[in-house]
Amino acid sequence: GDGDATATATAKKKKMGKKERAKARARALEVGGMSRADARAACGLGATPAPAARKTNAMTTMGTTTGGSGGARRGNAPSPALLTANVKNARSLREVYALRDESAGRMNHIHLSAVWTSVGRMRCDGERASSSDGDGMNDAHERLIAHTIEFVRDERSKMGGRELANVAHGAAKGGGSEELFAALAKAIERHLGGIDRGQELANIAWAFAKADYKCERLFSALARMAERHAERFNSQELTNTCWAFASVGHADARLFKALARCVERRLGEFNTQGLSNTAWGFAKSGFVDVGLFRAMSQKAQERLDDFNAQDFSNLIYAFAKAGQYDAKLFTTLAKHAERHLSALNAQGLTNTVWSFSKCGHLDAELFSKFGRSIERRMTANASEFNSQDIANTAWAFGKACHHDEKLFASLASLSERCLADFNTQDLVNTTWAFAKLGRYDAKLFVAARKSILDHRLNDLDAPNIANIVWTFDQASQLSEALFVALASAAEHQADNFNAQDLVNVAWTFANSGQVNDALFTALARSVKRLMDEFSDEELNNLEWAFTTAGQHSVVKHLKQQRHGANNEKYGPPVDVSKCGRVIIAGGGIGGAAAAVALQSKGFDVIVLESDESFDARAQGYGLTVQAQDAIQAMGVDISQDDAPSTSHYTFDAEGHIIGFFGEAFGAKSRERREVQNSGRFIHIPRQVLRSRIIEAVQPGTIRWNSKLKSFVARENGVSVALTDGTELDGALLVGSDGIFSTVRRHLDLPGDRLNYVGLCVVLGIVDEKIMNVPLAHRRIFETVDGATRLYAMPFTTTSTMWQLSFPCSEETARQYTKDATTLKEEIVRRCAQWHDPVPDLLRNTPLDCMSGYPVYDRELLDPVLLRPTDESKRRVTLIGDAAHPMTPFKAQGANQAMSDAVLLADTLVDGVRKHGPNSGFDFALPIFEQKMLSRSSRMVVGSREKAKEMHSPLALQPARKAQREAEFDMQKTLRVLREKGIGAQNASDPRGLDDLIETEAISSPLDSTSDHTAIDWMEQGGGDSQGKKVVFEDSEADEDAPEAEMKDKKRKTHEFKKEKKAKKAKKEKKEKKEKKEKKE
C-alpha cells in the first residue's frame, strides 16, 4: 500500500512514476536511519496514517518478516524505524520508559529524540507517576537522563541539530537536570552551524529559557544564527525566540532589531497569545521599537474580543512595562477589562491594575471594580497572592489616588503576615502607598520599621531612603533610631548621588523636621560637585533644605547660582550675525519670550503668529509667574502688574479649613513686598504678561496673520511654507505653536498622541462691579469635595478669576466646549450646596467671561525620538506646550515655556562660541532638547498626578501641603479652627481671615490637658475617615510591655523632643547673630 514500510527490496522491477520514485527515496532514507515522517517530508510526500492501535501494552514486533526496513531483526527486536514508531505511538510514560529501558543498547539519535518528545508531551499534558509506582517511574526518568547525557557527550554520535533541539525541548517540558542542559549546550554549540531552520533555533532558545539554564555563550551564538535566519521564522517561532531571549535576560540589540522587522511584517499571522507574548518579550528585553508597538496596538484593538484573560493581562503589562502609553489602546482595554476579572488569577489581576496605573489610565470606576475583585479574591484565598502581588496592588492604588477601605484592610493584614518575603523595593512601595492614601496602619508600619532596621539598611539606594523618610514621617513613625540609621546610609552614599537623588534626600530629611549634621555636611560636598546640574526648582528646594539644616555657606552658593551669579559661564558676547535667521512658529508667551531671549544675544528673529493682531485673542486666564530667573534674563519687569496674594486656603464643601499656607504665615516671608526681584510669585493675566514680553521684542519681528503650513528641513537650514503661499528660509525653525502644534505634527514623531486626563476645566472671570469676593481679596482659595475642585485667585486688583474642574468623558467635555449655557448649568448644579461665595460666584459670571475645555497632555517626549540619530542635524526644534504640554494643576505651562526660551538662547550662543555659526547649531540643539525635556518631564508627571489627587478623596485630607518656616503645629491649628467655627464664612471679618487665624488659632490655641494627635482630628470629623494618621511612641514596644519600661521609653522620647527643640532655638539664635553681623 501507499507508504507501506514492509515493501521489499526484491519487488518486481518496473518503470516507476514520479510519486513512486519519491516513495523509493523515502524508503532508502528510512533504511539509513531517518524517521518515516522526516523521510517522507524530505521527499515531498504527505504523512502516513498511524499504525493500528495495539491491544496490549506489550512492545509490538510485527512478526519475523525478513524483508524491508520495517521487519524485525535479531529475533523479535524491532527495526530502527519500527522502534521509532513504537515510541511515538506509546500511550503512557510507563510505556515510553519501558521501550527506552528494553532498547537502550540499540537506540540511536532519532530514538532518543523521539523519547524526549513523547516524555515532554505527556508530562506537559499532566501525566505524572502515581503514588504506587512513583519511585519506579522516577528511576526510569533518571536512567533516561543519564543515557542522554552519555549519548550527547559522545562526539561520535550522529545526534545533529534537529535531534538536539528535540531533546532540549522535551527535557524543558518533561524535566531535565542541570547536567543534561550543560551537555546539551556544549553539543548544540558544536552543531549550531548546521542548524538553519527557524523551528529548531526557536525550540532550543525556548527550551533553555524554560529550564532557566542561562548559558551566555550559547545564547550569544543562538542570537547570531537567529538574526541571520529571522526572515524564515514563522509567527510562532518569532514569538518563542522573543520570549526566550527576554526570559533569560539576553537582550541582544541586533537580534531584537531583526526580530522587530520580521514581526511587524508578519503581524497578521499572529494569534492573540503570540501577539501578547511577543509584546511581552520586547518589553521585558528593554528593546522598544515604537513603530512595532504602534502596529501591535492597532492589531490588538482589532482583535480584543478574541483575547482570553491571560493574553489580555500579558498585553497590557507589556505596553505599560515598555512605556508605550497609547491612550486609545488603554481606553479600549479598560472597556474590555471587566469581562476578564473573574478569569484572571491573582498575578493577572495585580499586573493588570498595576499596568493601568503605570500608564496613567486612572479611571475611578475601573479601579473600584478591580478593588472589589482583588479584595474578594484575597478574602477567599489569600495564599494566591505573593509579596510582589501585594506590593503591586498597593502601589497601583496609591498611584491612582484611589483608596478602597476593604482592599487596604486586606492588604495590611497580608503584608504584616508575609513581610519577610518582601524584597526591599516592594516593602518601600507598599508603605509608600499606605502613606500616600493616608492609611496609617499601626501594625504594618511598626513591623516595616523593624524590618528595615534589622535587615534592609544595606539594600537602600537614594530613592528608597528618600521615600522611607517621607513615608514614615507622614505616618509619624520616623523614630530616632530609624532617622539616624537612614541618615547614616545616605551619608555613606552621598558622594555617588546624582543631582535628583541629592535634592530628594536633602528635601525629605529637612522636611521631616529633624536635621543630621553629618548627613548635610556630606550632601554639601556633593552640592558643590553637581552645582551646574540643578534646575531652578531644585536649587530652590536645596536652598530651603540647607537653610533648615543651618548650612549657610552652601546656601550662599546656591543663591548665587539661582540668582545668576554665574552669568559669566557663557563667556563674553559672541558674534552671531552669520548664523542666519531663526523662525519661530507661534507668538504666544513662549514664542515671544524666545524672540526676546534670542534678540538679546544678537540673533536675527522672525515670529509667525496666526492671530490677525494682538487684540484678536480673548483676555485669557490668570497666570502665576514662578520663573523669576527667566523673566529677569529677558529684562522684563512685571512687578507692577501683580495682583498679589499672601495666603492660600483649602476648604471642604462646607467651608471648613483643611489647609492653609503662604507668606502671611511664614516666619521670614511676611515682610515681602510687591517689587521686582522680591522673590514673590506674581499673579498676572495671560494677555498682560504676553503684552509685556512683546513690548521687549524688536519692532517688525512679529508677522501677524501668518500661519505655518509646512516645512522642509535641509542642510544647515529649513524652508517654511505659510498658508497664504509665502515661503521663508531660515537657519532654524522653533515650534512654539502650542499643544496642537503644526510643527510637531509634521515631525511625525512615533507614537505621538494627545492624552485626555479625564477632566473638564472651566474658567471664569468676575469683575468686582458684578460681585465683590472678599474671600479672594489678596488671597487664593480652593474648595474640594473629593471629585470637583474650584480654584479662585486675584485676576487683577479689581477682579477674580476662578477655575472649576471635574471628571467627565472626553466626548462630554468637548460638547461643553461648544455649549456655554449647558456647561454653566452643570457647574452650578455641582456646587449648589457649597459654602459661600461659590454658588453665587458661578451664577454671576457672564457667559462671555467663561469657557470650558477638555484637559490634555502628552506622554513624555524622549530626546532620542525628538531628534533621531539619522536626523541629528535637523534644524527644527520645539519649546513650550509644543514640546511638553501639561495639565494646569501645577501652574507651570507658561513658566516652563519662558525657561525654555532663555535656555535655547543661552545654549545656541554657547554652541556658536565653541563650533562656529554653522556647526554651532548642530552641536547646541541636542543639548538644549536634553536639558529642556529633563527639566520639564518632572512637571508633566507632577501636574498629571496633581490632577488625579485634587479630584479624589485625597484632596480632603488635612494639611496636604506644609507651610515652610511655620512656627506652629498645623494639625493642632486646624483642630482649633474647627472647634472655634472659623472658616470660609469669616472672610468678611474686619480683622481679616489671616489675622483672625493668627490671633485665634496660632497665637492663642485652645487650652488642652493632653496633646491631640492626627487621629483625634479625624475622629472629630476633620477629614475623611479613611485617612487615619496615627501618632505612635518612638519605640517598638507592644501593649504588654512593663509599665516601667514604657515610662522609660516615654521619657527618652520626651528628652529627644526637648533636645530637638533646643537645637532649633540654638540654630535660630545663631542665624540672628549672623544677620546682625552681616548688617554691621
mmCIF file of C-alpha atoms in Angstrom, residues 456-466 485-498 501-502 505 518-519 522-523 525-526 529-530:
data_model
loop_
_atom_site.group_PDB
_atom_site.id
_atom_site.type_symbol
_atom_site.label_atom_id
_atom_site.label_comp_id
_atom_site.label_asym_id
_atom_site.label_seq_id
_atom_site.Cartn_x
_atom_site.Cartn_y
_atom_site.Cartn_z
ATOM 1 C CA ARG A 456 17.476 46.145 54.918
ATOM 2 C CA LEU A 457 19.683 49.167 55.524
ATOM 3 C CA ASN A 458 22.405 47.873 53.207
ATOM 4 C CA ASP A 459 19.884 47.411 50.377
ATOM 5 C CA LEU A 460 18.689 51.010 50.282
ATOM 6 C CA ASP A 461 19.551 53.366 47.446
ATOM 7 C CA ALA A 462 18.909 57.126 47.400
ATOM 8 C CA PRO A 463 15.297 56.978 46.091
ATOM 9 C CA ASN A 464 14.442 54.321 48.683
ATOM 10 C CA ILE A 465 15.960 56.361 51.504
ATOM 11 C CA ALA A 466 14.035 59.484 50.477
ATOM 12 C CA ALA A 485 20.082 54.799 60.509
ATOM 13 C CA LEU A 486 18.689 56.302 57.286
ATOM 14 C CA ALA A 487 20.821 59.423 57.671
ATOM 15 C CA SER A 488 23.912 57.255 58.089
ATOM 16 C CA ALA A 489 23.020 55.199 54.995
ATOM 17 C CA ALA A 490 22.531 58.376 52.954
ATOM 18 C CA GLU A 491 25.750 59.904 54.275
ATOM 19 C CA HIS A 492 27.811 56.937 53.086
ATOM 20 C CA GLN A 493 26.273 57.116 49.594
ATOM 21 C CA ALA A 494 26.262 60.906 49.188
ATOM 22 C CA ASP A 495 29.398 61.064 47.060
ATOM 23 C CA ASN A 496 27.661 58.897 44.453
ATOM 24 C CA PHE A 497 24.343 60.761 44.362
ATOM 25 C CA ASN A 498 23.215 62.332 41.125
ATOM 26 C CA ASP A 501 18.932 61.989 44.280
ATOM 27 C CA LEU A 502 20.672 64.700 46.258
ATOM 28 C CA VAL A 505 17.260 63.217 50.039
ATOM 29 C CA ALA A 518 26.933 64.679 59.382
ATOM 30 C CA LEU A 519 24.494 63.917 56.547
ATOM 31 C CA ALA A 522 28.270 65.099 53.206
ATOM 32 C CA LEU A 523 25.468 66.421 50.995
ATOM 33 C CA ARG A 525 30.237 68.306 49.326
ATOM 34 C CA SER A 526 28.102 66.770 46.596
ATOM 35 C CA ARG A 529 30.253 68.810 42.674
ATOM 36 C CA LEU A 530 26.838 68.935 40.995
#
